mmCIF file of C-alpha atoms (C1' of nucleotides) and ligand atoms in Angstrom:
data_model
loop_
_atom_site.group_PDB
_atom_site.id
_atom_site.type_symbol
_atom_site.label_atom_id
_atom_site.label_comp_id
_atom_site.label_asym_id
_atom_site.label_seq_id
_atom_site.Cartn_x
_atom_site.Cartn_y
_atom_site.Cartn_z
ATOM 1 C CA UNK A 1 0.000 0.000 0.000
ATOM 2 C CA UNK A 2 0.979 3.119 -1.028
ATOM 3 C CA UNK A 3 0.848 6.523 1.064
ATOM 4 C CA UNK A 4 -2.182 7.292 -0.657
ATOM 5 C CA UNK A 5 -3.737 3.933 -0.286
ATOM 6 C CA UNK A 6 -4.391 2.969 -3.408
ATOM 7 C CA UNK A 7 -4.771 -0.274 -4.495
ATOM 8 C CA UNK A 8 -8.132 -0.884 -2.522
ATOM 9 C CA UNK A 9 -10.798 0.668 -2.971
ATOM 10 C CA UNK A 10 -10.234 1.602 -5.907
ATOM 11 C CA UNK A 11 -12.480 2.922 -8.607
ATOM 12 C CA UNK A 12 -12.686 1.568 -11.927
ATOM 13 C CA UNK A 13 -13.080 3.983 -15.188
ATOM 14 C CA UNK A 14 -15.079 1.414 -17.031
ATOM 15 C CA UNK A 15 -16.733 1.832 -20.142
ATOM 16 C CA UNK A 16 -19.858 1.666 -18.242
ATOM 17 C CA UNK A 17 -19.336 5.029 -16.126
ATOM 18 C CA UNK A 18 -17.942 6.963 -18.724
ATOM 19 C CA UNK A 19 -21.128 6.334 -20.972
ATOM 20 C CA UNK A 20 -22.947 8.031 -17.822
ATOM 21 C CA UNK A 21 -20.446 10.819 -17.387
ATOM 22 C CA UNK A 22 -20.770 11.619 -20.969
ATOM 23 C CA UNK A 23 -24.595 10.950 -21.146
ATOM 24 C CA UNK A 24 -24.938 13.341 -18.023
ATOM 25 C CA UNK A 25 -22.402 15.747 -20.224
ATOM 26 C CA UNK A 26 -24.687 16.159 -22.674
ATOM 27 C CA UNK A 27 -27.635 17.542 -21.130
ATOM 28 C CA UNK A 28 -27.921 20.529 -18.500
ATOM 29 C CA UNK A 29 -31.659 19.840 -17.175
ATOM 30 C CA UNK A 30 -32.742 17.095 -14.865
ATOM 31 C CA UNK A 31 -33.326 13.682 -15.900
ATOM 32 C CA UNK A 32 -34.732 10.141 -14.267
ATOM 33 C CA UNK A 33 -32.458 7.318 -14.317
ATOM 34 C CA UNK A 34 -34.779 5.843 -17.030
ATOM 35 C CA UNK A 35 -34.400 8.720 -19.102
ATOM 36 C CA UNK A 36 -30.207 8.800 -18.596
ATOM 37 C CA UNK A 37 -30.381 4.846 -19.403
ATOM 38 C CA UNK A 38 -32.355 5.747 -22.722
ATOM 39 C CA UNK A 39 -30.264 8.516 -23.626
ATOM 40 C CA UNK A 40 -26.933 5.977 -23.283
ATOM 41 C CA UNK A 41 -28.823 3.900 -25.261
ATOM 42 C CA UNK A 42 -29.370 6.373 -28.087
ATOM 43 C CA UNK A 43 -25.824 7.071 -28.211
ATOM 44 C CA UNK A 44 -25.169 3.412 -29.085
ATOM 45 C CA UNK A 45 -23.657 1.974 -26.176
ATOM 46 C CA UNK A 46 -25.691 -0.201 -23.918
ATOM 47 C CA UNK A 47 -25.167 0.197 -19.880
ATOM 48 C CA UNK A 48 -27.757 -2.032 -17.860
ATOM 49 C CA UNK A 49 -30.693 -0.122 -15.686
ATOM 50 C CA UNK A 50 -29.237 -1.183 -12.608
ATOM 51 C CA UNK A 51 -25.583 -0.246 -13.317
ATOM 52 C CA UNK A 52 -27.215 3.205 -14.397
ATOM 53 C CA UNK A 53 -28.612 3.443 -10.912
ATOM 54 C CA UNK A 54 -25.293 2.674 -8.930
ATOM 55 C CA UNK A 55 -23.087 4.885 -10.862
ATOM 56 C CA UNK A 56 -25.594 7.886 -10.326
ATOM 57 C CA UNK A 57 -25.549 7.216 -6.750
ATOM 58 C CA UNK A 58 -21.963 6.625 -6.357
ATOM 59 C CA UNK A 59 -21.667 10.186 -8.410
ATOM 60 C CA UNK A 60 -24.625 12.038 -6.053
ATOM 61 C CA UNK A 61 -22.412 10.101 -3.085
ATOM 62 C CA UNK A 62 -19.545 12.116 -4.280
ATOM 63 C CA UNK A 63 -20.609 14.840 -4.686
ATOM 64 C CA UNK A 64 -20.641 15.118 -8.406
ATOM 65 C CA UNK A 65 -23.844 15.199 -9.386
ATOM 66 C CA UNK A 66 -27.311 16.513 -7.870
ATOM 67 C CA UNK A 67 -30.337 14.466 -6.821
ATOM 68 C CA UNK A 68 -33.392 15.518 -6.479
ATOM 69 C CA UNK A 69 -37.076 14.224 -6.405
ATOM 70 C CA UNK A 70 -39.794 15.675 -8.523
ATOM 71 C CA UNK A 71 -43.644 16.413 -7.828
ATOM 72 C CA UNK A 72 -44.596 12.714 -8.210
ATOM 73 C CA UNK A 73 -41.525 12.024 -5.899
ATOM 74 C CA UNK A 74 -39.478 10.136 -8.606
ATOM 75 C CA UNK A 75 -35.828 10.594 -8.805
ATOM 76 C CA UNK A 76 -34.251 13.001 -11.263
ATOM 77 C CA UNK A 77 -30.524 13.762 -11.654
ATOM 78 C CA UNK A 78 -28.248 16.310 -12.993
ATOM 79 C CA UNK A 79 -24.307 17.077 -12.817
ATOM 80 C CA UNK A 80 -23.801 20.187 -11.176
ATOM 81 C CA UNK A 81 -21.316 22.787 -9.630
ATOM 82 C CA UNK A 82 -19.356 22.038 -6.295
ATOM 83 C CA UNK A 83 -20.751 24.866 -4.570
ATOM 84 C CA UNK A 84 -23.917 24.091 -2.227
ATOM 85 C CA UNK A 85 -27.167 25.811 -4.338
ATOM 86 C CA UNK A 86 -30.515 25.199 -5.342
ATOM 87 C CA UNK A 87 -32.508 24.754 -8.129
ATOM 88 C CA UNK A 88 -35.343 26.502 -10.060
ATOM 89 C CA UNK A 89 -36.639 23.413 -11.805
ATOM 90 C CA UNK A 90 -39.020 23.668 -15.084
ATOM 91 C CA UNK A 91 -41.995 21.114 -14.334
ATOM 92 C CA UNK A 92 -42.657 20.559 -17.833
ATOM 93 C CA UNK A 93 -39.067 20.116 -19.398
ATOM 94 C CA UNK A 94 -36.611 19.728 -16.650
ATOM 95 C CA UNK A 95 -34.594 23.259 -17.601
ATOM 96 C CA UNK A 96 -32.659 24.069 -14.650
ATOM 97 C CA UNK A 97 -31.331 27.169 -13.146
ATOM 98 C CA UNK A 98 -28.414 27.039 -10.185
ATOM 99 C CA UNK A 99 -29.649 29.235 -7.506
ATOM 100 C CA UNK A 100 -27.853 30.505 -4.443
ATOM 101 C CA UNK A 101 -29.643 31.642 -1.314
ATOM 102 C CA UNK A 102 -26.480 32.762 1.520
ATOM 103 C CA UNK A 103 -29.410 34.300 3.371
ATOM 104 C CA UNK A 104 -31.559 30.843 3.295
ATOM 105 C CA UNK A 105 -28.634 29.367 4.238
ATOM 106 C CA UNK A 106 -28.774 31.251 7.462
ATOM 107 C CA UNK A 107 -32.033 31.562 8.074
ATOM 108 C CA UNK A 108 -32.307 27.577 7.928
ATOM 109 C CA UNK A 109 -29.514 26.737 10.082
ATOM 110 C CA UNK A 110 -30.814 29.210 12.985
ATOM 111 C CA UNK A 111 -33.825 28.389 12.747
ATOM 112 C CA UNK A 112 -32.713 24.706 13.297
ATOM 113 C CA UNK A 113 -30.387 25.545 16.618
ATOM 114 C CA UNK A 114 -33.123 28.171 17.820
ATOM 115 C CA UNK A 115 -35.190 24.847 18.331
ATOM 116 C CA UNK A 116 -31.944 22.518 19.257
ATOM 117 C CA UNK A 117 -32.113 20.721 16.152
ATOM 118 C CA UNK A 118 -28.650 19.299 15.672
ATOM 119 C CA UNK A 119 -27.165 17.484 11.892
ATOM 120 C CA UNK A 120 -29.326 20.033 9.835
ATOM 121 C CA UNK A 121 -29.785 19.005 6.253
ATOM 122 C CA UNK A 122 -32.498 21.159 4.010
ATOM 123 C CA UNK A 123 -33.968 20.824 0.713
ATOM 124 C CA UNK A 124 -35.077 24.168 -1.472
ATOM 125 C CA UNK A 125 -36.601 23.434 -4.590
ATOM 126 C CA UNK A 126 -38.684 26.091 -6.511
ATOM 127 C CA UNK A 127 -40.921 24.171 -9.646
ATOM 128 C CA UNK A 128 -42.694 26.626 -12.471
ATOM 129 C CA UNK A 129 -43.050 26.582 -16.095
ATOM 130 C CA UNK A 130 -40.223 28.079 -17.775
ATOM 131 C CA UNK A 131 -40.612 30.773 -20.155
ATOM 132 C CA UNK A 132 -40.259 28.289 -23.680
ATOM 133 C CA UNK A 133 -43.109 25.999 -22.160
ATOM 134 C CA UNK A 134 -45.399 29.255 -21.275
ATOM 135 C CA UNK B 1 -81.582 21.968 -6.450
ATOM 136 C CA UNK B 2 -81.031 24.730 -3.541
ATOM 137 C CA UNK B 3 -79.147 28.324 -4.239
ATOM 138 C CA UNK B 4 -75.966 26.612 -2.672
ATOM 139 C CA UNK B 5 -76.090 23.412 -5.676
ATOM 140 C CA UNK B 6 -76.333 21.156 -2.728
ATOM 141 C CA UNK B 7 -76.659 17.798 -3.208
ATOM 142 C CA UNK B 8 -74.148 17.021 -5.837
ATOM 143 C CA UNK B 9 -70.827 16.707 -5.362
ATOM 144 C CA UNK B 10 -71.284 16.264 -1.671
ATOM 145 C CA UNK B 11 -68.344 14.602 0.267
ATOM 146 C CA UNK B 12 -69.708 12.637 2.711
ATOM 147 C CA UNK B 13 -68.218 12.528 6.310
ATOM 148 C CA UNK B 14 -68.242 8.849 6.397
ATOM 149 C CA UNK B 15 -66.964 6.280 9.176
ATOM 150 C CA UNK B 16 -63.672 6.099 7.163
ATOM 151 C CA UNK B 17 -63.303 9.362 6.908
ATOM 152 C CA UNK B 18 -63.736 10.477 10.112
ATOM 153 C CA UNK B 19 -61.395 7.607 11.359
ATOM 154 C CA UNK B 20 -58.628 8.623 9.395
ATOM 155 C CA UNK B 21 -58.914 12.372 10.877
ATOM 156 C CA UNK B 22 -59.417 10.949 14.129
ATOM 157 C CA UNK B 23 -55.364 9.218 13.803
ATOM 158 C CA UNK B 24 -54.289 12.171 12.141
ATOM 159 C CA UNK B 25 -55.601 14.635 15.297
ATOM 160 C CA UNK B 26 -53.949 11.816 17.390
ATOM 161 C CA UNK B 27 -50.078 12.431 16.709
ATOM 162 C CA UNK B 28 -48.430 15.440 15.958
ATOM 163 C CA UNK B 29 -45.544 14.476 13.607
ATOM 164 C CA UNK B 30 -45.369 12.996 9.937
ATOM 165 C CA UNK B 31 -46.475 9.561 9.393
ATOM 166 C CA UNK B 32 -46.665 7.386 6.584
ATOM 167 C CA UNK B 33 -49.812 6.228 4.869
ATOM 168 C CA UNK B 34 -49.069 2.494 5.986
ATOM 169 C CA UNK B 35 -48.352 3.864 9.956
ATOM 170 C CA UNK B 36 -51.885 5.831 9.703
ATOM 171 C CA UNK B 37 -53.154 3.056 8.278
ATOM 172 C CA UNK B 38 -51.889 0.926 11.250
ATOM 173 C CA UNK B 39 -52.922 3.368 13.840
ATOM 174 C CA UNK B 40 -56.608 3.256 12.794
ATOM 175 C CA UNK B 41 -56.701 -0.435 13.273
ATOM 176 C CA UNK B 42 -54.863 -0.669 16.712
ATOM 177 C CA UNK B 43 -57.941 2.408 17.600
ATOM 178 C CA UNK B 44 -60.304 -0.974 16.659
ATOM 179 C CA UNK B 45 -61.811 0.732 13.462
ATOM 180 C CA UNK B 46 -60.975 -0.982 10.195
ATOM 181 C CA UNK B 47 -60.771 1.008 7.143
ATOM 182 C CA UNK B 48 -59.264 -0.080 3.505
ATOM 183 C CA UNK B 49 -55.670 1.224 2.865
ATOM 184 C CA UNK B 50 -56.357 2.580 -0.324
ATOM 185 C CA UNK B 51 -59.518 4.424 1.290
ATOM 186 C CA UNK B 52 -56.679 5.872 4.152
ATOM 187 C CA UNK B 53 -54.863 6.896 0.282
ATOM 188 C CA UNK B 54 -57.614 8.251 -0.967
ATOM 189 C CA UNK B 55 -58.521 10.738 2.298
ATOM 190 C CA UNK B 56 -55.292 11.864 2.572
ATOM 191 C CA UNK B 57 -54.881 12.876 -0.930
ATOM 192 C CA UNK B 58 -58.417 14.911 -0.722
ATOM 193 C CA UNK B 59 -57.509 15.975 2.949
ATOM 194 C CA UNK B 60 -54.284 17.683 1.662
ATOM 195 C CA UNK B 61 -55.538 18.724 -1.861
ATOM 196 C CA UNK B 62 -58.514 20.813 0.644
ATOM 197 C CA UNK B 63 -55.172 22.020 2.310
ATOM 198 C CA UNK B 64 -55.722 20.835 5.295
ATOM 199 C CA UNK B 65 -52.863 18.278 5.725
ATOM 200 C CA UNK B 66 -49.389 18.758 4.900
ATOM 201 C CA UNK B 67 -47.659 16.098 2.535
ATOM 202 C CA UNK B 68 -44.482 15.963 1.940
ATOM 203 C CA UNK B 69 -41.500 13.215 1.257
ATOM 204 C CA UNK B 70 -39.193 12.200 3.563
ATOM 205 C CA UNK B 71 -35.366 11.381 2.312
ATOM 206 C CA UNK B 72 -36.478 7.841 1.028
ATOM 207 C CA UNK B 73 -38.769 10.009 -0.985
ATOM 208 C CA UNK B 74 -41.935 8.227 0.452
ATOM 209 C CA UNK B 75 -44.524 10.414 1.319
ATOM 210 C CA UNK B 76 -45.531 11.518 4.573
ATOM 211 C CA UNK B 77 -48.761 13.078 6.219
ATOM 212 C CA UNK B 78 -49.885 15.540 9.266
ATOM 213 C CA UNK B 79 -52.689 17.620 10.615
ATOM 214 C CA UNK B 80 -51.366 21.031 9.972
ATOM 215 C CA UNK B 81 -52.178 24.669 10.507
ATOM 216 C CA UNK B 82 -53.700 26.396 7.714
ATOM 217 C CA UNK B 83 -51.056 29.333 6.796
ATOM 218 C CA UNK B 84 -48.215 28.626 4.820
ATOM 219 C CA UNK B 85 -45.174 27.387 5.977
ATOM 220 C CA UNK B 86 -42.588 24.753 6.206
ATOM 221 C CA UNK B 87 -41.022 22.234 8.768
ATOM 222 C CA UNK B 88 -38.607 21.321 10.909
ATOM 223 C CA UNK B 89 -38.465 17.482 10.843
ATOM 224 C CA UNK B 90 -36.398 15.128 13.587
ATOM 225 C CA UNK B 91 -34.794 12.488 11.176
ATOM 226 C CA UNK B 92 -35.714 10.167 13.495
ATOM 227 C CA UNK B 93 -38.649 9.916 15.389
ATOM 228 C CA UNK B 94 -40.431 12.738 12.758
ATOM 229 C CA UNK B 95 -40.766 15.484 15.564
ATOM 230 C CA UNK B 96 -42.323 18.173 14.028
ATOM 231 C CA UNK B 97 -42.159 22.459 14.256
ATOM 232 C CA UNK B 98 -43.818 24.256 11.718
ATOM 233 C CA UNK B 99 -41.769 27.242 10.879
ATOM 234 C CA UNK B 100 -43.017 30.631 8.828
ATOM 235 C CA UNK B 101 -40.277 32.090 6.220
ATOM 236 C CA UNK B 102 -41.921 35.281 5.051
ATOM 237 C CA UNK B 103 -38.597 36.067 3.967
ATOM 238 C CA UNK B 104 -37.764 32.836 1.794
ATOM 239 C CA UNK B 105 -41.437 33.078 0.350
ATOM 240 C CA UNK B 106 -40.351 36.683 -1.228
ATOM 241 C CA UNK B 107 -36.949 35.169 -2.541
ATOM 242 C CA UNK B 108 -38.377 32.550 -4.176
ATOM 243 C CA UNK B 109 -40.880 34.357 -6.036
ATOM 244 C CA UNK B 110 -38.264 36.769 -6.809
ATOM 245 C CA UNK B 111 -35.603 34.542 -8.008
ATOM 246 C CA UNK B 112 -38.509 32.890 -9.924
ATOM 247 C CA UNK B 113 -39.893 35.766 -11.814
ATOM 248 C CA UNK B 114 -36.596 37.417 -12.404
ATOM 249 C CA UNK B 115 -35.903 33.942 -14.659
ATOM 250 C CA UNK B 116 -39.225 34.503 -16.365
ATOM 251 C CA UNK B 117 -40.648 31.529 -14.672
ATOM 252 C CA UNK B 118 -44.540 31.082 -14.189
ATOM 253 C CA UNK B 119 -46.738 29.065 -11.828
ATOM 254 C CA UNK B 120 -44.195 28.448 -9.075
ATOM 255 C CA UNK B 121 -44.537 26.223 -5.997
ATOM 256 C CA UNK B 122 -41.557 25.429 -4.070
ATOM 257 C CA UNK B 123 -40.466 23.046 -1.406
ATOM 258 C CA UNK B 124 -38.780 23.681 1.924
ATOM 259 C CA UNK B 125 -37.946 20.917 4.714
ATOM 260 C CA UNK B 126 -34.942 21.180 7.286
ATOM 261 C CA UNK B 127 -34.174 17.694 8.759
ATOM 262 C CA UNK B 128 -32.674 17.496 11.680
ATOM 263 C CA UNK B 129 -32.455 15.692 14.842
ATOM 264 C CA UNK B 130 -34.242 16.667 17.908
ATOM 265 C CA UNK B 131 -33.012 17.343 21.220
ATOM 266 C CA UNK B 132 -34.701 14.360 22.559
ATOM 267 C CA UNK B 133 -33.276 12.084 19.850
ATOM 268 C CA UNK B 134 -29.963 13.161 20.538
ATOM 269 C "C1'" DG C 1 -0.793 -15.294 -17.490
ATOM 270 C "C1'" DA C 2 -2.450 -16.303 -12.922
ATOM 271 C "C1'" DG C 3 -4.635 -14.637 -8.855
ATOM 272 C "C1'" DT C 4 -7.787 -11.449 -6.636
ATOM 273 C "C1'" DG C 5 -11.068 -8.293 -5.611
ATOM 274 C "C1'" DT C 6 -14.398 -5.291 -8.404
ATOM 275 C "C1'" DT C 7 -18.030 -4.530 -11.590
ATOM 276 C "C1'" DT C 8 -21.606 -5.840 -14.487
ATOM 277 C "C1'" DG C 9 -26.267 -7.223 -16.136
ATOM 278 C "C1'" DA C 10 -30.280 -10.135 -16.733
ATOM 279 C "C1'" DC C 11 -33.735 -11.042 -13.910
ATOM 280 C "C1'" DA C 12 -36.254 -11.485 -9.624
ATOM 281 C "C1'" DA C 13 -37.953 -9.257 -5.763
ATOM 282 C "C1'" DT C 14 -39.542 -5.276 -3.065
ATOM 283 C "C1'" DG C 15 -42.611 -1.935 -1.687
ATOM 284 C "C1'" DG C 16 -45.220 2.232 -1.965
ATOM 285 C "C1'" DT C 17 -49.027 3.838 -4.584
ATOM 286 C "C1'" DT C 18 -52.812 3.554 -7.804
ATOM 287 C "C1'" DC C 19 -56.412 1.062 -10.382
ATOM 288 C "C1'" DT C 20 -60.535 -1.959 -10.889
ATOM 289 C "C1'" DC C 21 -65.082 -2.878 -10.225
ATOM 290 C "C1'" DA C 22 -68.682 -5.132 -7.818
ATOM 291 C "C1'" DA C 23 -70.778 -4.574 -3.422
ATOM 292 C "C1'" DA C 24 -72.170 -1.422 0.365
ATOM 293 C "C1'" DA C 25 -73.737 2.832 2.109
ATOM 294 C "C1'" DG C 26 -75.499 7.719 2.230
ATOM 295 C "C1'" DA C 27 -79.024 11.198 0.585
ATOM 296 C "C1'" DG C 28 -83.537 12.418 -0.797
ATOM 297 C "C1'" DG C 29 -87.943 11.853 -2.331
ATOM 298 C "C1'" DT C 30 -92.560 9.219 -1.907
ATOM 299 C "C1'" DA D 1 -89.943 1.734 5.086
ATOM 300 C "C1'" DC D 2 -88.960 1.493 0.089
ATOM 301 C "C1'" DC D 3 -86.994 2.873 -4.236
ATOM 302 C "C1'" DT D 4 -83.511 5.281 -6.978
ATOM 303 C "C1'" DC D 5 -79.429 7.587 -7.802
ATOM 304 C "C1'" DT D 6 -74.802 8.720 -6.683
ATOM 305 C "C1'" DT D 7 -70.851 8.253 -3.849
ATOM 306 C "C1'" DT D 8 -67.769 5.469 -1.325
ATOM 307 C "C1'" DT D 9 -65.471 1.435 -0.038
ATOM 308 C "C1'" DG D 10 -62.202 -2.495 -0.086
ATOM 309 C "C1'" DA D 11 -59.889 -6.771 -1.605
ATOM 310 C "C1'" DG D 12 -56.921 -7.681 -4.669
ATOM 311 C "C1'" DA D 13 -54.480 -6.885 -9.000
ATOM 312 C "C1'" DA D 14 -51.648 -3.873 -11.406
ATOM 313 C "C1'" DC D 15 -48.036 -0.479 -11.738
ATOM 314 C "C1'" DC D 16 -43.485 0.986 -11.702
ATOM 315 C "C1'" DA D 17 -39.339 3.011 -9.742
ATOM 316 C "C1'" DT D 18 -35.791 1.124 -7.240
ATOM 317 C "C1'" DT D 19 -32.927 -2.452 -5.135
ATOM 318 C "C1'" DG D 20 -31.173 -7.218 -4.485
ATOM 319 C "C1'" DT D 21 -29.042 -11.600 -6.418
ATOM 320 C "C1'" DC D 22 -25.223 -13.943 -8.074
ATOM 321 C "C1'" DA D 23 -22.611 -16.021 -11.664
ATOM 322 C "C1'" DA D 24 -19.879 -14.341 -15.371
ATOM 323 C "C1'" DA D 25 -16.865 -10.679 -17.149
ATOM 324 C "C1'" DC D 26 -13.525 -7.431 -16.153
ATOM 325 C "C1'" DA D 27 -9.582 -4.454 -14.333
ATOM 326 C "C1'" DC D 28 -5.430 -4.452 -11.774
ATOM 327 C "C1'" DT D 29 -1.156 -6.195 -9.714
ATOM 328 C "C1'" DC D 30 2.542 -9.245 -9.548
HETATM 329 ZN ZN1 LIG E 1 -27.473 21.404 -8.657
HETATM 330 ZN ZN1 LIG E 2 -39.735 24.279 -19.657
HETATM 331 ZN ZN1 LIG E 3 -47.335 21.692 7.940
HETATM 332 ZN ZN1 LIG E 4 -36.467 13.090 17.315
#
DNA sequence: GAGTGTTTGACAATGGTTCTCAAAAGAGGT
DNA sequence: ACCTCTTTTGAGAACCATTGTCAAACACTC
């Protein structure tokens, strides 16, 4: 074992995960892991459902991509920017806008303490209908 | 046919129904459909699970329970008050505090509008865990 | 190339939620 | 009480996103 400890737990770049990095490259809105599977399809590689599903999680895990749950409380997923934010979410075709919000960010976390709430986590989520699906 | 159109569209306040509101007055938290559904039958009544579906869905589309999902993404139900707000939710034993944001309300409609969005609704849940779950 | 732990994928299984539809129950009039 | 019309119910099937299974395929190291 190295310093760095490789050599266990490694993790592979297979074929598999780059056809999901570069599927989740090629779109900026959210998708369902359905919708990610057909897309590798489309782009003529084939990566099984349940593969699909451990590579996004692995990827939300780490931070790499964002994970979210829609209306009908399905899962929907989209690679974004390190930074914390939220997300302004078209209902009707997924177009996403980053959002920051320092002074939610605040407000949530005292209001969580104020009531001796401790390991705060908070969703913020705002749905409409974008301005093309008007 | 009466001035108020009476007699159509009624809902009736049925056995069913009013067992269902009788568990939800009885806790104070968020419960599942299944653990309402469970509660109802350890009170001795006996009502269909897809009937405790059915009231809860009409009980929260007549705003007058709160649904939201829980970080498994199943959906959760309570009593709440009728002004808008959101919660503060103990990860786990699903202490709730209802908490007003007049402030978040106005950024969210502003952030939304400024992006030309329309029709916005937004979610807002802080999870947590409560002083007595500590 | 052999040895070893990791990853994959076809398929089954899970589990929350909704659908189906015939039977039961409320409302109202007579 | 009886009849009629509409609403409601519930047992079970159906749905469907997600997760589990496990043998075969693969990546990595020596
Ligand atoms: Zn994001
Ligand atoms: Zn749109
Ligand atoms: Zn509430
Ligand atoms: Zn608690």
């Amino acid at each position: 074992m190295t310093s760095t400890d490789q050599g266990r737990r490694a993790v592979r770049p297979t074929r598999q995960r780059r056809a999901v990095a570069a599927a989740l490259a090629g779109f900026d809105d959210f998708r369902s892991a359905q919708e990610i599977h057909d897309l590798i399809s489309q782009q003529g590689d084939s990566v099984g459902l349940a593969t699909v599903y451990r590579t996004l999680s692995a990827l939300a895990d780490a931070g790499e991509v964002d994970m979210l749950r829609n209306e009908d409380g399905e899962a929907i997923w989209r690679s974004c920017s390190d930074a914390h934010h939220h997300h302004l979410v078209c209902r009707t075709c997924g177009a996403t806008v980053e959002v920051e919000g320092p002074a939610v960010e605040r407000w949530t976390n005292a209001i969580a303490s104020e009531h001796g709430f401790a390991d705060i986590s908070h969703t913020l989520e705002i749905f409409g209908t974008c301005p093309a699906c008007r």
